[in-house]
Amino acid sequence: MTSDLAHLAGAPDLIPARMLNEYTYCPRLCYMEWVQGEFAHSADTLDGRFQHRRVDQPSGDLPARDGKGGGTEEGGGQPERVHARSVTLGDEGLGAIARIDLVEAEGDRATPVDYKRGQVPDIPGHVYDPERVQLCLQGLLLRANGYECGEGVIYYAGSKRRVPVPFDDGLVEQTLELLGAAREMAAAGEMPPPLEDSPKCPRCSLVGICLPDEVSFLKGSRYVVRPDDVRRLMPARDDALPMYVVAQGGVVGKSGETLSVRVKGKTAAKARLLDVSSLSLFGNVQVTAQATRELLERGIPICHFSYGGWLKGVTWGMAHKNVELRMNQYRTAGDPTASLAIAKEIVRAKVRNSRVMLRRNHPQAPAAAVEEMKRLTGKVEAADSFGTLLGIEGAAARVYFAHFGGMLKSGRPAFDFRGRNRRPPRDPVNAVLSFVYSMLMRQAMVSAMAVGFDPYLGFYHQPKYGRPALALDLAEEYRPLIADSATLTLFNNAELKEKDFIERGGAVSLTQAGRKAVIGAFERRMDGLITHPLFKYSISYRRVMEVQARLLGRYLQGELKKYPAFTTR
C-alpha cells in the first residue's frame, strides 16, 4: 500500500531551529515531530525541561539597533551589555524561527547561548553536530534581524561550562544545506526510513512511536533479518495505568500533582497524575473543572461509562496533530478493496486466537470444532466481500461459543454457560463478557486516539452514528486473548460469587463489588507480560495494543506492505 498525499503535506512557513537539530540527528524524528506533531516525554526531556526552567522565563530586551553598531550607551560611552532570555526571532528569507535560550548583546553585537542538560562531550570541538547547526541557525537569525553575530555558546549545565562555537563559512554552508533538505523532506510528505541498528534509538523519546527495529524487520531490512535482531527499545509495561471510579456519588478532584476521589465528603483514593494513563467513570461520578482541565492539558482521556458498563463517550483534549495519518485513514476507509485487505487480517487473527484459546483451556478440546475453526481461518483469504467475511467470522464464533462452557470449571450451576447473549446479558457469564468487551473497546479507543486515528471510522466495522468502528476493529484480535481469558480466570478461580450479580427482569448485571473484581482481573491481564510472536521480546498486552495501532498507521502511510495482525503462538 502506498501513500499519495504528498501534494497535501506542504512544509510550514518557518522551520523551528529545534527541528533542524532533530533533522541533523535523525530525519525520521524531525518528520514525526514537525510534520506529524508527535511528541513524547522521556527522562531526558523532562530533565532538560527542568534545566531550562530559568531561561524559559522571558526577561530582558535586546538593545535597539541604529544600523551603525552604536546601540544603547552607558555613561562612559560604551554599549550597554544586556542579557535577554527566551528570545523569539524569525525571518521569512531564511524560512526559519527560533526561541533562543539566552542572547548576550552589546550594541549590535549579539551572541546566542544555548543551554544543554548534560556534560561536555569528549569529542573534537566538544559539541555535537545537531547542536552546532541549531546554534548556527540562531546566529543567522540574529544576523537577519540586524545584529552582528560571529559565534555562539553552548552551556552544559552538567559541567557548568561554556563552549564557544565559531560560525565559520563551513558551518554556515552546512546549516543552510540542512535547512533546505529539511524543507524538501516536509514538502514531499514521505516519512524517512528508520535508522538501522543505530545507537541513537535507545535514548530517543519517540522510539515507542517510531518503532525503528520493528518496522525494519517487517520491511525485510538487511540489518534486522531475524526476530532476535529486534531490540526492545521501549519499556515492557507502561508506568502510567488506568484509574477506575465505580463508587456512586464520587467526586474526582485535583490537589497539586494528585487526583483524589471523595465519596460522601471523605477521601476514598488518591493517585499521582504521573501514574494515570486514563480515567474511567462508571455511573454517577463527577469530575471537577480543575481536574478536567488538568487531564485535558496532559492528554489523559476521561472515559464515561454507564452504571452497567456501556461506554458512553470520551473527554479528551485537542485532537492529535497527525492529520496526515487521518487523511490516509479516510482515503483507505473509502476504498473497499483496501479496507477488505485490513479486515481479512483482523478476522484471520481473531479466529486463530479463538482456536488457540479453545485448545489451551478446554480439558477435552473437541477435535471437530478445532478442525472447523482451522478450516474457517483458511477461508478468510478467499473472501471477496465484507458479507462473506462476516459470515466466516459468525460461523467461527458459533463454533467457539458452543464450546466456551467447556472451558469453565463445572460445579456451580448458577454460572453455567449455554451460549452467547447480550443487550441485555441474561446470565452471569454473559454479563461479565459484555463488561470486559466494553473495557477492551475503551482501551482500543484510547490506543487509536493516542496514535492519531479517528476512532469512529473503521475498515471492518462499517461507519454508524455513535459507534467507534476503528476501536472495534482494533479490539477484535484481543477479544479471546484478553477479555475471554480474564472471564475464564474470574470464574475458574472463584473470584466471583453469586452475590456479585443482580437479576432484574431477566437481565443480569454486576454489583459494585463484582465490577471491582472484574476490573481487577481485566487489568491484571492487560498488564501481564507475553513474548511478542513476531518480535520475540517481552511486552504487556496494553503495550501490544498500542504497538499494533502504530503498525496499522505505518501500513496506511505506505511503510509496510500489509497490516501484521496480532496472533498468539
Coordinates of C-alpha atoms in Angstrom, one line a residue:
M1 CA 0.0 0.0 0.0
T2 CA 1.3 3.5 -0.9
S3 CA 0.5 7.0 0.2
D4 CA -0.4 9.6 -2.4
L5 CA -0.8 12.6 -0.1
A6 CA 2.5 14.4 -0.9
H7 CA 0.6 17.2 -2.6
L8 CA -1.3 17.9 0.7
A9 CA 1.7 17.9 3.0
G10 CA 3.3 21.3 2.3
A11 CA 6.0 22.4 4.7
P12 CA 5.1 25.0 7.3
D13 CA 6.3 28.6 6.5
L14 CA 9.1 28.7 9.1
I15 CA 11.2 25.9 10.3
P16 CA 11.9 25.9 14.1
A17 CA 15.7 25.8 14.9
R18 CA 15.0 22.9 17.2
M19 CA 13.6 20.9 14.3
L20 CA 16.8 21.5 12.3
N21 CA 18.6 20.0 15.3
E22 CA 16.3 16.9 15.1
Y23 CA 16.7 16.7 11.3
T24 CA 20.5 16.6 11.7
Y25 CA 20.2 13.9 14.4
C26 CA 17.5 11.8 12.6
P27 CA 15.4 12.9 9.6
R28 CA 12.6 10.5 10.7
L29 CA 12.5 12.0 14.2
C30 CA 12.2 15.5 12.6
Y31 CA 9.3 14.4 10.3
M32 CA 7.4 12.8 13.2
E33 CA 7.7 15.8 15.4
W34 CA 7.4 18.6 12.9
V35 CA 5.1 17.3 10.2
Q36 CA 3.0 14.8 12.2
G37 CA 3.0 16.6 15.5
E38 CA 4.2 13.6 17.5
F39 CA 5.8 14.1 20.9
A40 CA 6.5 12.0 24.0
H41 CA 8.5 12.8 27.1
S42 CA 11.4 10.7 28.4
A43 CA 13.5 11.1 31.5
D44 CA 16.0 13.1 29.3
T45 CA 13.4 15.5 28.0
L46 CA 11.9 16.0 31.5
D47 CA 15.3 16.7 32.9
G48 CA 16.0 19.1 30.1
R49 CA 12.9 21.0 30.8
F50 CA 13.9 21.3 34.4
Q51 CA 17.4 22.5 33.4
H52 CA 15.7 25.1 31.2
R53 CA 13.3 26.4 33.8
R54 CA 15.2 29.6 34.3
V55 CA 16.0 30.5 30.6
D56 CA 12.4 29.6 29.6
Q57 CA 11.2 32.6 31.5
P58 CA 11.3 35.7 29.2
S59 CA 13.3 38.6 30.7
G60 CA 15.4 41.5 29.4
D61 CA 15.2 43.2 26.0
L62 CA 17.7 43.2 23.1
P63 CA 19.3 46.6 22.5
A64 CA 17.8 48.8 19.9
R65 CA 19.6 48.8 16.5
D66 CA 20.6 52.1 14.9
G67 CA 22.2 50.4 11.9
K68 CA 25.6 51.9 12.8
G69 CA 26.6 49.5 15.5
G70 CA 26.1 52.0 18.3
G71 CA 23.2 50.7 20.3
T72 CA 22.4 51.9 23.7
E73 CA 25.3 53.6 25.6
E74 CA 26.1 53.8 29.2
G75 CA 27.5 57.0 30.8
G76 CA 31.1 56.1 29.7
G77 CA 30.0 55.9 26.0
Q78 CA 30.4 52.1 25.8
P79 CA 27.4 50.0 24.6
E80 CA 25.4 48.5 27.5
R81 CA 25.8 44.8 28.0
V82 CA 22.4 43.1 28.2
H83 CA 21.1 39.6 28.7
A84 CA 17.8 38.7 27.1
R85 CA 16.2 35.3 27.9
S86 CA 13.8 33.3 25.9
V87 CA 14.0 35.5 22.8
T88 CA 12.0 34.5 19.7
L89 CA 13.3 35.6 16.3
G90 CA 12.1 34.7 12.8
D91 CA 13.0 35.5 9.2
E92 CA 11.0 34.8 6.1
G93 CA 14.1 34.9 3.9
L94 CA 15.7 32.1 5.9
G95 CA 12.3 30.4 6.3
A96 CA 13.2 29.8 10.0
I97 CA 12.3 30.7 13.5
A98 CA 13.9 30.1 16.9
R99 CA 13.4 30.7 20.5
I100 CA 16.9 31.4 21.8
D101 CA 17.6 30.5 25.5
L102 CA 19.8 33.5 26.1
V103 CA 21.2 36.3 24.0
E104 CA 24.2 38.3 25.3
A105 CA 24.4 41.6 23.5
E106 CA 26.5 44.7 23.4
G107 CA 25.2 47.2 20.9
D108 CA 24.7 45.5 17.6
R109 CA 26.8 42.5 18.6
A110 CA 24.8 39.5 19.8
T111 CA 25.8 36.0 20.9
P112 CA 23.2 33.2 21.2
V113 CA 23.7 30.9 24.2
D114 CA 22.0 27.5 24.1
Y115 CA 21.6 25.6 27.4
K116 CA 22.1 21.8 27.4
R117 CA 21.4 19.5 30.3
G118 CA 24.4 17.1 30.1
Q119 CA 28.2 17.1 30.4
V120 CA 30.6 18.5 27.8
P121 CA 31.1 15.6 25.3
D122 CA 34.6 14.2 24.9
I123 CA 34.7 14.8 21.1
P124 CA 36.7 17.2 18.9
G125 CA 35.2 20.7 19.3
H126 CA 33.2 19.4 22.3
V127 CA 29.8 20.0 20.6
Y128 CA 27.8 17.5 18.5
D129 CA 26.7 18.4 15.0
P130 CA 23.0 18.8 15.7
E131 CA 23.7 21.4 18.5
R132 CA 26.2 23.2 16.3
V133 CA 23.7 23.5 13.4
Q134 CA 20.9 24.6 15.7
L135 CA 23.1 27.3 17.3
C136 CA 24.3 28.5 13.9
L137 CA 20.8 28.9 12.7
Q138 CA 20.1 31.0 15.8
G139 CA 23.1 33.1 14.8
L140 CA 21.9 33.5 11.2
L141 CA 18.5 34.7 12.5
L142 CA 20.2 37.3 14.7
R143 CA 22.1 38.5 11.6
A144 CA 18.9 38.6 9.5
N145 CA 17.4 40.8 12.2
G146 CA 20.3 43.3 12.0
Y147 CA 22.8 42.1 14.6
E148 CA 26.4 41.2 14.2
C149 CA 26.9 37.6 15.2
G150 CA 30.2 35.7 14.7
E151 CA 29.9 32.9 17.2
G152 CA 27.6 31.2 19.7
V153 CA 28.0 29.4 23.0
I154 CA 26.8 26.1 24.3
Y155 CA 26.4 26.0 28.1
Y156 CA 26.5 22.5 29.5
A157 CA 24.6 22.5 32.8
G158 CA 26.0 19.2 34.0
S159 CA 29.6 20.5 33.6
K160 CA 28.8 24.2 34.3
R161 CA 31.0 25.0 31.4
R162 CA 30.6 27.3 28.3
V163 CA 31.9 26.0 24.9
P164 CA 32.2 28.6 22.1
V165 CA 31.1 27.7 18.6
P166 CA 32.5 29.9 15.8
F167 CA 30.2 30.5 12.8
D168 CA 32.7 29.9 10.1
D169 CA 31.8 29.5 6.4
G170 CA 31.8 25.7 6.6
L171 CA 29.3 25.6 9.4
V172 CA 27.1 28.3 7.8
E173 CA 27.1 26.3 4.5
Q174 CA 26.2 23.1 6.3
T175 CA 23.4 24.8 8.2
L176 CA 21.8 26.3 5.0
E177 CA 22.1 22.9 3.2
L178 CA 20.4 21.1 6.0
L179 CA 17.7 23.8 6.2
G180 CA 16.9 23.3 2.6
A181 CA 16.9 19.5 2.9
A182 CA 14.5 19.6 5.9
R183 CA 12.1 21.8 4.0
E184 CA 12.2 19.4 1.0
M185 CA 11.5 16.4 3.2
A186 CA 8.5 18.1 4.8
A187 CA 7.1 19.2 1.4
A188 CA 7.5 15.7 -0.1
G189 CA 5.1 14.3 2.5
E190 CA 7.0 11.0 2.9
M191 CA 8.4 9.8 6.2
P192 CA 12.1 9.0 6.0
P193 CA 13.0 5.3 6.8
P194 CA 14.1 4.5 10.4
L195 CA 17.8 4.5 11.3
E196 CA 19.1 1.0 11.1
D197 CA 21.0 -0.6 14.1
S198 CA 21.6 2.9 15.4
P199 CA 22.9 3.7 18.9
K200 CA 20.8 6.8 18.8
C201 CA 17.5 5.0 19.0
P202 CA 17.5 3.7 22.7
R203 CA 17.7 7.3 24.1
C204 CA 15.2 8.8 21.7
S205 CA 11.9 9.8 23.4
L206 CA 9.9 8.8 20.3
V207 CA 11.3 5.3 20.0
G208 CA 8.0 3.8 21.1
I209 CA 6.2 5.8 18.3
C210 CA 8.9 5.3 15.7
L211 CA 9.3 1.5 16.2
P212 CA 12.6 1.5 14.2
D213 CA 13.6 -2.1 14.6
E214 CA 10.0 -3.4 14.3
V215 CA 9.4 -1.5 11.0
S216 CA 12.8 -2.5 9.7
F217 CA 12.1 -6.2 10.4
L218 CA 8.7 -6.1 8.8
K219 CA 10.2 -4.4 5.7
G220 CA 12.9 -7.0 5.4
S221 CA 15.9 -4.9 6.4
R222 CA 19.4 -6.4 5.9
Y223 CA 20.2 -5.2 9.4
V224 CA 17.2 -6.7 11.1
V225 CA 16.7 -10.1 9.4
R226 CA 15.6 -12.3 12.4
P227 CA 13.2 -11.7 15.2
D228 CA 16.0 -12.0 17.7
D229 CA 17.6 -8.9 16.0
V230 CA 14.7 -6.7 17.1
R231 CA 15.7 -4.7 20.1
R232 CA 13.0 -3.9 22.7
L233 CA 13.7 -0.2 22.9
M234 CA 10.7 0.7 25.0
P235 CA 9.6 -0.4 28.5
A236 CA 7.7 -3.7 28.5
R237 CA 5.0 -2.1 30.6
D238 CA 3.5 1.4 30.9
D239 CA 4.4 3.3 34.0
A240 CA 1.0 5.0 34.0
L241 CA -2.1 2.9 34.4
P242 CA -5.9 3.4 34.1
M243 CA -7.8 4.8 37.1
Y244 CA -11.3 3.5 37.6
V245 CA -14.0 5.1 39.8
V246 CA -17.1 3.0 40.4
A247 CA -18.3 4.5 43.7
Q248 CA -21.7 6.2 43.0
G249 CA -21.7 9.8 44.1
G250 CA -17.9 10.0 43.9
V251 CA -16.2 13.3 43.0
V252 CA -12.8 13.3 41.3
G253 CA -10.8 16.4 42.1
K254 CA -7.2 17.7 41.8
S255 CA -4.8 18.8 44.5
G256 CA -1.4 19.8 43.2
E257 CA 0.0 16.8 41.3
T258 CA -2.6 14.4 42.7
L259 CA -6.0 13.2 41.7
S260 CA -8.3 12.4 44.7
V261 CA -11.6 10.7 44.8
R262 CA -14.1 11.8 47.5
V263 CA -17.2 9.8 48.5
K264 CA -19.7 11.4 50.9
G265 CA -17.1 14.0 51.8
K266 CA -14.3 11.6 52.7
T267 CA -11.2 10.9 50.6
A268 CA -11.5 7.3 49.3
A269 CA -8.5 7.1 47.0
K270 CA -5.6 9.2 45.6
A271 CA -3.3 8.8 42.6
R272 CA -0.4 10.9 41.2
L273 CA -1.2 12.4 37.9
L274 CA 2.0 11.0 36.5
D275 CA 0.7 7.5 37.3
V276 CA -2.6 7.9 35.5
S277 CA -3.0 7.0 31.8
S278 CA -6.8 7.3 31.7
L279 CA -9.7 8.0 34.0
S280 CA -12.8 5.7 33.7
L281 CA -16.0 6.8 35.5
F282 CA -18.9 4.4 36.0
G283 CA -22.4 5.8 36.6
N284 CA -22.9 8.9 38.7
V285 CA -19.4 10.1 39.2
Q286 CA -18.4 13.7 38.8
V287 CA -15.1 15.4 37.9
T288 CA -14.3 19.0 39.0
A289 CA -13.5 21.6 36.4
Q290 CA -9.9 21.9 37.7
A291 CA -9.3 18.2 37.4
T292 CA -10.9 18.1 33.9
R293 CA -8.7 20.9 32.7
E294 CA -5.5 19.3 34.0
L295 CA -6.3 16.0 32.5
L296 CA -7.1 17.7 29.1
E297 CA -3.8 19.6 29.2
R298 CA -1.9 16.3 29.9
G299 CA -3.7 14.4 27.2
I300 CA -5.3 12.0 29.7
P301 CA -8.7 10.8 28.5
I302 CA -11.8 10.7 30.7
C303 CA -13.9 7.7 29.7
H304 CA -17.6 7.8 30.7
F305 CA -19.4 4.5 31.3
S306 CA -23.0 3.8 32.2
Y307 CA -23.6 2.2 35.6
G308 CA -23.8 -1.2 33.8
G309 CA -20.5 -0.7 31.9
W310 CA -21.5 0.7 28.5
L311 CA -19.1 3.2 27.1
K312 CA -21.0 6.5 26.6
G313 CA -18.2 8.8 25.5
V314 CA -14.6 10.1 26.0
T315 CA -13.5 13.5 27.1
W316 CA -10.1 14.3 25.6
G317 CA -8.0 17.4 24.8
M318 CA -7.4 18.9 21.4
A319 CA -7.2 16.3 18.6
H320 CA -3.9 14.7 17.8
K321 CA -1.9 16.8 15.4
N322 CA -1.1 13.9 13.0
V323 CA -3.7 15.0 10.3
E324 CA -1.6 13.2 7.7
L325 CA -2.4 9.8 9.3
R326 CA -6.2 10.6 9.5
M327 CA -6.2 11.6 5.8
N328 CA -4.7 8.2 4.9
Q329 CA -7.2 6.6 7.2
Y330 CA -10.1 8.4 5.4
R331 CA -8.8 7.5 2.0
T332 CA -8.3 3.8 2.8
A333 CA -11.7 3.6 4.5
G334 CA -13.3 4.9 1.3
D335 CA -11.5 2.2 -0.7
P336 CA -13.5 -1.1 -0.4
T337 CA -10.6 -3.2 -1.7
A338 CA -8.0 -1.7 0.7
S339 CA -10.4 -1.9 3.6
L340 CA -11.2 -5.5 2.9
A341 CA -7.5 -6.4 3.0
I342 CA -7.2 -5.0 6.5
A343 CA -10.5 -6.6 7.6
K344 CA -9.2 -10.0 6.4
E345 CA -6.1 -9.7 8.6
I346 CA -8.3 -8.8 11.6
V347 CA -10.7 -11.6 11.2
R348 CA -8.0 -14.2 10.5
A349 CA -6.3 -13.2 13.7
K350 CA -9.5 -13.3 15.8
V351 CA -10.5 -16.8 14.6
R352 CA -7.0 -18.1 15.0
N353 CA -6.7 -16.7 18.5
S354 CA -10.1 -18.1 19.4
R355 CA -9.0 -21.5 18.3
V356 CA -5.8 -21.2 20.4
M357 CA -7.9 -20.3 23.4
L358 CA -10.1 -23.4 22.9
R359 CA -7.1 -25.7 22.6
R360 CA -5.4 -24.3 25.6
N361 CA -8.3 -24.0 28.0
H362 CA -10.8 -26.8 27.1
P363 CA -9.9 -30.0 29.1
Q364 CA -11.0 -32.1 26.1
A365 CA -11.0 -29.8 23.1
P366 CA -13.4 -31.2 20.5
A367 CA -11.3 -32.2 17.5
A368 CA -14.1 -31.4 15.1
A369 CA -14.5 -27.9 16.5
V370 CA -10.8 -27.2 16.4
E371 CA -10.6 -28.5 12.8
E372 CA -13.6 -26.5 11.8
M373 CA -12.1 -23.3 13.1
K374 CA -8.8 -24.1 11.3
R375 CA -10.8 -24.6 8.1
L376 CA -12.6 -21.2 8.6
T377 CA -9.3 -19.5 9.2
G378 CA -8.1 -20.8 5.8
K379 CA -11.3 -19.5 4.1
V380 CA -10.6 -15.9 5.1
E381 CA -8.1 -15.2 2.3
A382 CA -10.7 -16.2 -0.4
A383 CA -13.4 -13.9 1.0
D384 CA -14.3 -11.4 -1.8
S385 CA -16.7 -9.2 0.1
F386 CA -17.5 -7.9 3.6
G387 CA -20.6 -10.1 3.7
T388 CA -18.6 -13.2 3.1
L389 CA -16.1 -12.2 5.7
L390 CA -18.9 -11.5 8.3
G391 CA -20.3 -15.0 7.5
I392 CA -16.9 -16.6 8.2
E393 CA -16.5 -14.7 11.5
G394 CA -20.0 -15.5 12.5
A395 CA -19.6 -19.2 11.8
A396 CA -16.3 -19.3 13.8
A397 CA -18.0 -17.5 16.7
R398 CA -20.8 -20.1 16.8
V399 CA -18.3 -22.9 17.0
Y400 CA -16.2 -21.2 19.6
F401 CA -19.1 -20.2 21.9
A402 CA -20.8 -23.6 21.5
H403 CA -17.8 -25.0 23.4
F404 CA -17.0 -21.9 25.6
G405 CA -18.8 -23.5 28.6
G406 CA -16.4 -26.4 28.4
M407 CA -13.6 -24.0 29.4
L408 CA -15.4 -23.1 32.6
K409 CA -14.9 -25.4 35.6
S410 CA -18.2 -27.2 36.4
G411 CA -19.8 -27.5 39.8
R412 CA -21.6 -24.1 40.1
P413 CA -24.9 -24.3 38.2
A414 CA -25.5 -20.6 38.6
F415 CA -22.6 -20.0 36.3
D416 CA -23.5 -22.4 33.6
F417 CA -22.9 -21.1 30.1
R418 CA -25.3 -22.1 27.3
G419 CA -24.5 -19.7 24.6
R420 CA -23.6 -16.0 23.9
N421 CA -26.4 -13.5 24.6
R422 CA -26.3 -9.7 25.2
R423 CA -28.3 -6.5 25.2
P424 CA -29.1 -7.4 27.9
P425 CA -27.0 -10.3 29.1
R426 CA -29.2 -13.0 30.7
D427 CA -26.7 -14.9 32.8
P428 CA -23.6 -14.1 34.9
V429 CA -21.0 -15.3 32.4
N430 CA -22.5 -13.2 29.6
A431 CA -22.8 -10.2 31.9
V432 CA -19.0 -10.5 32.6
L433 CA -18.2 -11.0 28.9
S434 CA -20.2 -7.8 27.9
F435 CA -18.5 -5.8 30.7
V436 CA -14.9 -6.8 29.7
Y437 CA -15.7 -6.4 26.0
S438 CA -16.7 -2.8 26.8
M439 CA -13.5 -2.2 28.7
L440 CA -11.5 -3.7 25.9
M441 CA -13.1 -1.4 23.4
R442 CA -12.4 1.5 25.7
Q443 CA -8.7 0.5 25.7
A444 CA -8.7 0.2 21.9
M445 CA -10.3 3.6 21.6
V446 CA -7.7 5.2 23.8
S447 CA -4.9 3.5 21.8
A448 CA -6.4 4.7 18.5
M449 CA -6.8 8.3 19.6
A450 CA -3.3 8.3 21.2
V451 CA -1.8 7.3 17.8
G452 CA -3.8 10.0 16.0
F453 CA -6.6 8.0 14.4
D454 CA -10.3 8.9 14.1
P455 CA -11.8 6.1 16.3
Y456 CA -15.2 6.3 14.5
L457 CA -14.0 5.3 11.0
G458 CA -13.0 1.7 10.7
F459 CA -12.2 -0.8 7.9
Y460 CA -14.0 -3.9 9.0
H461 CA -16.8 -2.4 11.2
Q462 CA -18.7 0.0 9.0
P463 CA -19.4 3.6 10.0
K464 CA -22.6 4.0 12.1
Y465 CA -23.7 7.0 14.1
G466 CA -22.0 6.9 17.5
R467 CA -20.2 3.7 17.0
P468 CA -16.3 3.8 17.3
A469 CA -15.8 1.5 14.4
L470 CA -12.0 1.6 14.3
A471 CA -11.8 0.9 18.1
L472 CA -14.0 -2.2 17.5
D473 CA -11.6 -3.2 14.6
L474 CA -8.6 -2.9 16.9
A475 CA -10.3 -4.8 19.7
E476 CA -11.2 -7.9 17.6
E477 CA -7.8 -9.6 17.8
Y478 CA -7.8 -9.4 21.6
R479 CA -11.3 -10.5 22.5
P480 CA -10.3 -14.1 23.1
L481 CA -6.8 -13.4 24.4
I482 CA -7.7 -10.6 26.9
A483 CA -11.4 -10.4 27.5
D484 CA -12.3 -14.1 27.3
S485 CA -9.2 -15.1 29.2
A486 CA -10.0 -12.7 32.1
T487 CA -13.5 -14.0 32.2
L488 CA -12.4 -17.6 32.5
T489 CA -9.9 -16.6 35.2
L490 CA -12.6 -14.9 37.3
F491 CA -15.0 -17.9 37.2
N492 CA -12.5 -20.7 37.3
N493 CA -10.6 -19.2 40.3
A494 CA -13.9 -18.5 42.1
E495 CA -13.2 -14.7 42.2
L496 CA -16.9 -14.0 41.6
K497 CA -19.7 -15.2 43.8
E498 CA -23.5 -15.3 43.2
K499 CA -23.8 -12.2 45.4
D500 CA -21.8 -10.3 42.8
F501 CA -24.7 -10.3 40.4
I502 CA -28.1 -8.7 40.3
E503 CA -31.0 -10.1 38.2
R504 CA -33.9 -7.8 37.2
G505 CA -36.5 -8.6 34.6
G506 CA -34.4 -11.4 33.1
A507 CA -31.3 -9.2 32.7
V508 CA -28.2 -9.9 34.8
S509 CA -25.7 -7.2 35.8
L510 CA -22.7 -6.9 38.1
T511 CA -22.8 -5.3 41.6
Q512 CA -20.3 -2.6 42.5
A513 CA -18.2 -5.2 44.2
G514 CA -18.5 -7.5 41.2
R515 CA -17.4 -4.7 38.8
K516 CA -14.3 -4.1 41.0
A517 CA -13.4 -7.8 40.8
V518 CA -13.8 -7.8 37.0
I519 CA -11.8 -4.6 36.6
G520 CA -9.0 -6.1 38.7
A521 CA -8.9 -9.3 36.6
F522 CA -9.0 -7.3 33.3
E523 CA -6.2 -5.0 34.4
R524 CA -4.0 -8.0 35.5
R525 CA -4.4 -9.5 32.1
M526 CA -3.7 -6.2 30.4
D527 CA -0.5 -5.8 32.5
G528 CA 0.6 -9.4 32.1
L529 CA 3.8 -9.9 30.1
I530 CA 3.9 -12.1 27.0
T531 CA 6.5 -12.9 24.3
H532 CA 5.6 -11.0 21.2
P533 CA 5.1 -13.6 18.5
L534 CA 6.8 -11.5 15.8
F535 CA 9.5 -9.6 17.6
K536 CA 10.3 -12.1 20.4
Y537 CA 10.6 -9.6 23.2
S538 CA 8.6 -9.4 26.5
I539 CA 5.8 -6.9 26.4
S540 CA 2.4 -6.3 28.1
Y541 CA -0.9 -6.7 26.3
R542 CA -1.6 -3.0 27.0
R543 CA 1.7 -2.1 25.2
V544 CA 0.9 -4.6 22.4
M545 CA -2.4 -2.8 21.6
E546 CA -0.5 0.5 21.2
V547 CA 2.2 -1.1 19.1
Q548 CA -0.5 -2.7 16.8
A549 CA -2.3 0.6 16.4
R550 CA 1.0 2.2 15.4
L551 CA 1.8 -0.6 12.9
L552 CA -1.6 -0.1 11.3
G553 CA -0.6 3.6 10.9
R554 CA 2.7 2.6 9.3
Y555 CA 0.8 0.4 6.9
L556 CA -1.7 3.2 6.0
Q557 CA 1.2 5.5 5.4
G558 CA 2.9 3.1 3.0
E559 CA 5.8 1.9 5.1
L560 CA 4.5 -1.7 5.4
K561 CA 3.1 -4.0 2.7
K562 CA 0.3 -5.3 4.9
Y563 CA -1.1 -4.9 8.4
P564 CA 0.6 -7.6 10.6
A565 CA -2.4 -8.5 12.9
F566 CA -1.5 -10.0 16.3
T567 CA -1.8 -13.7 16.8
T568 CA -0.6 -15.6 19.7
R569 CA 1.8 -18.6 19.3

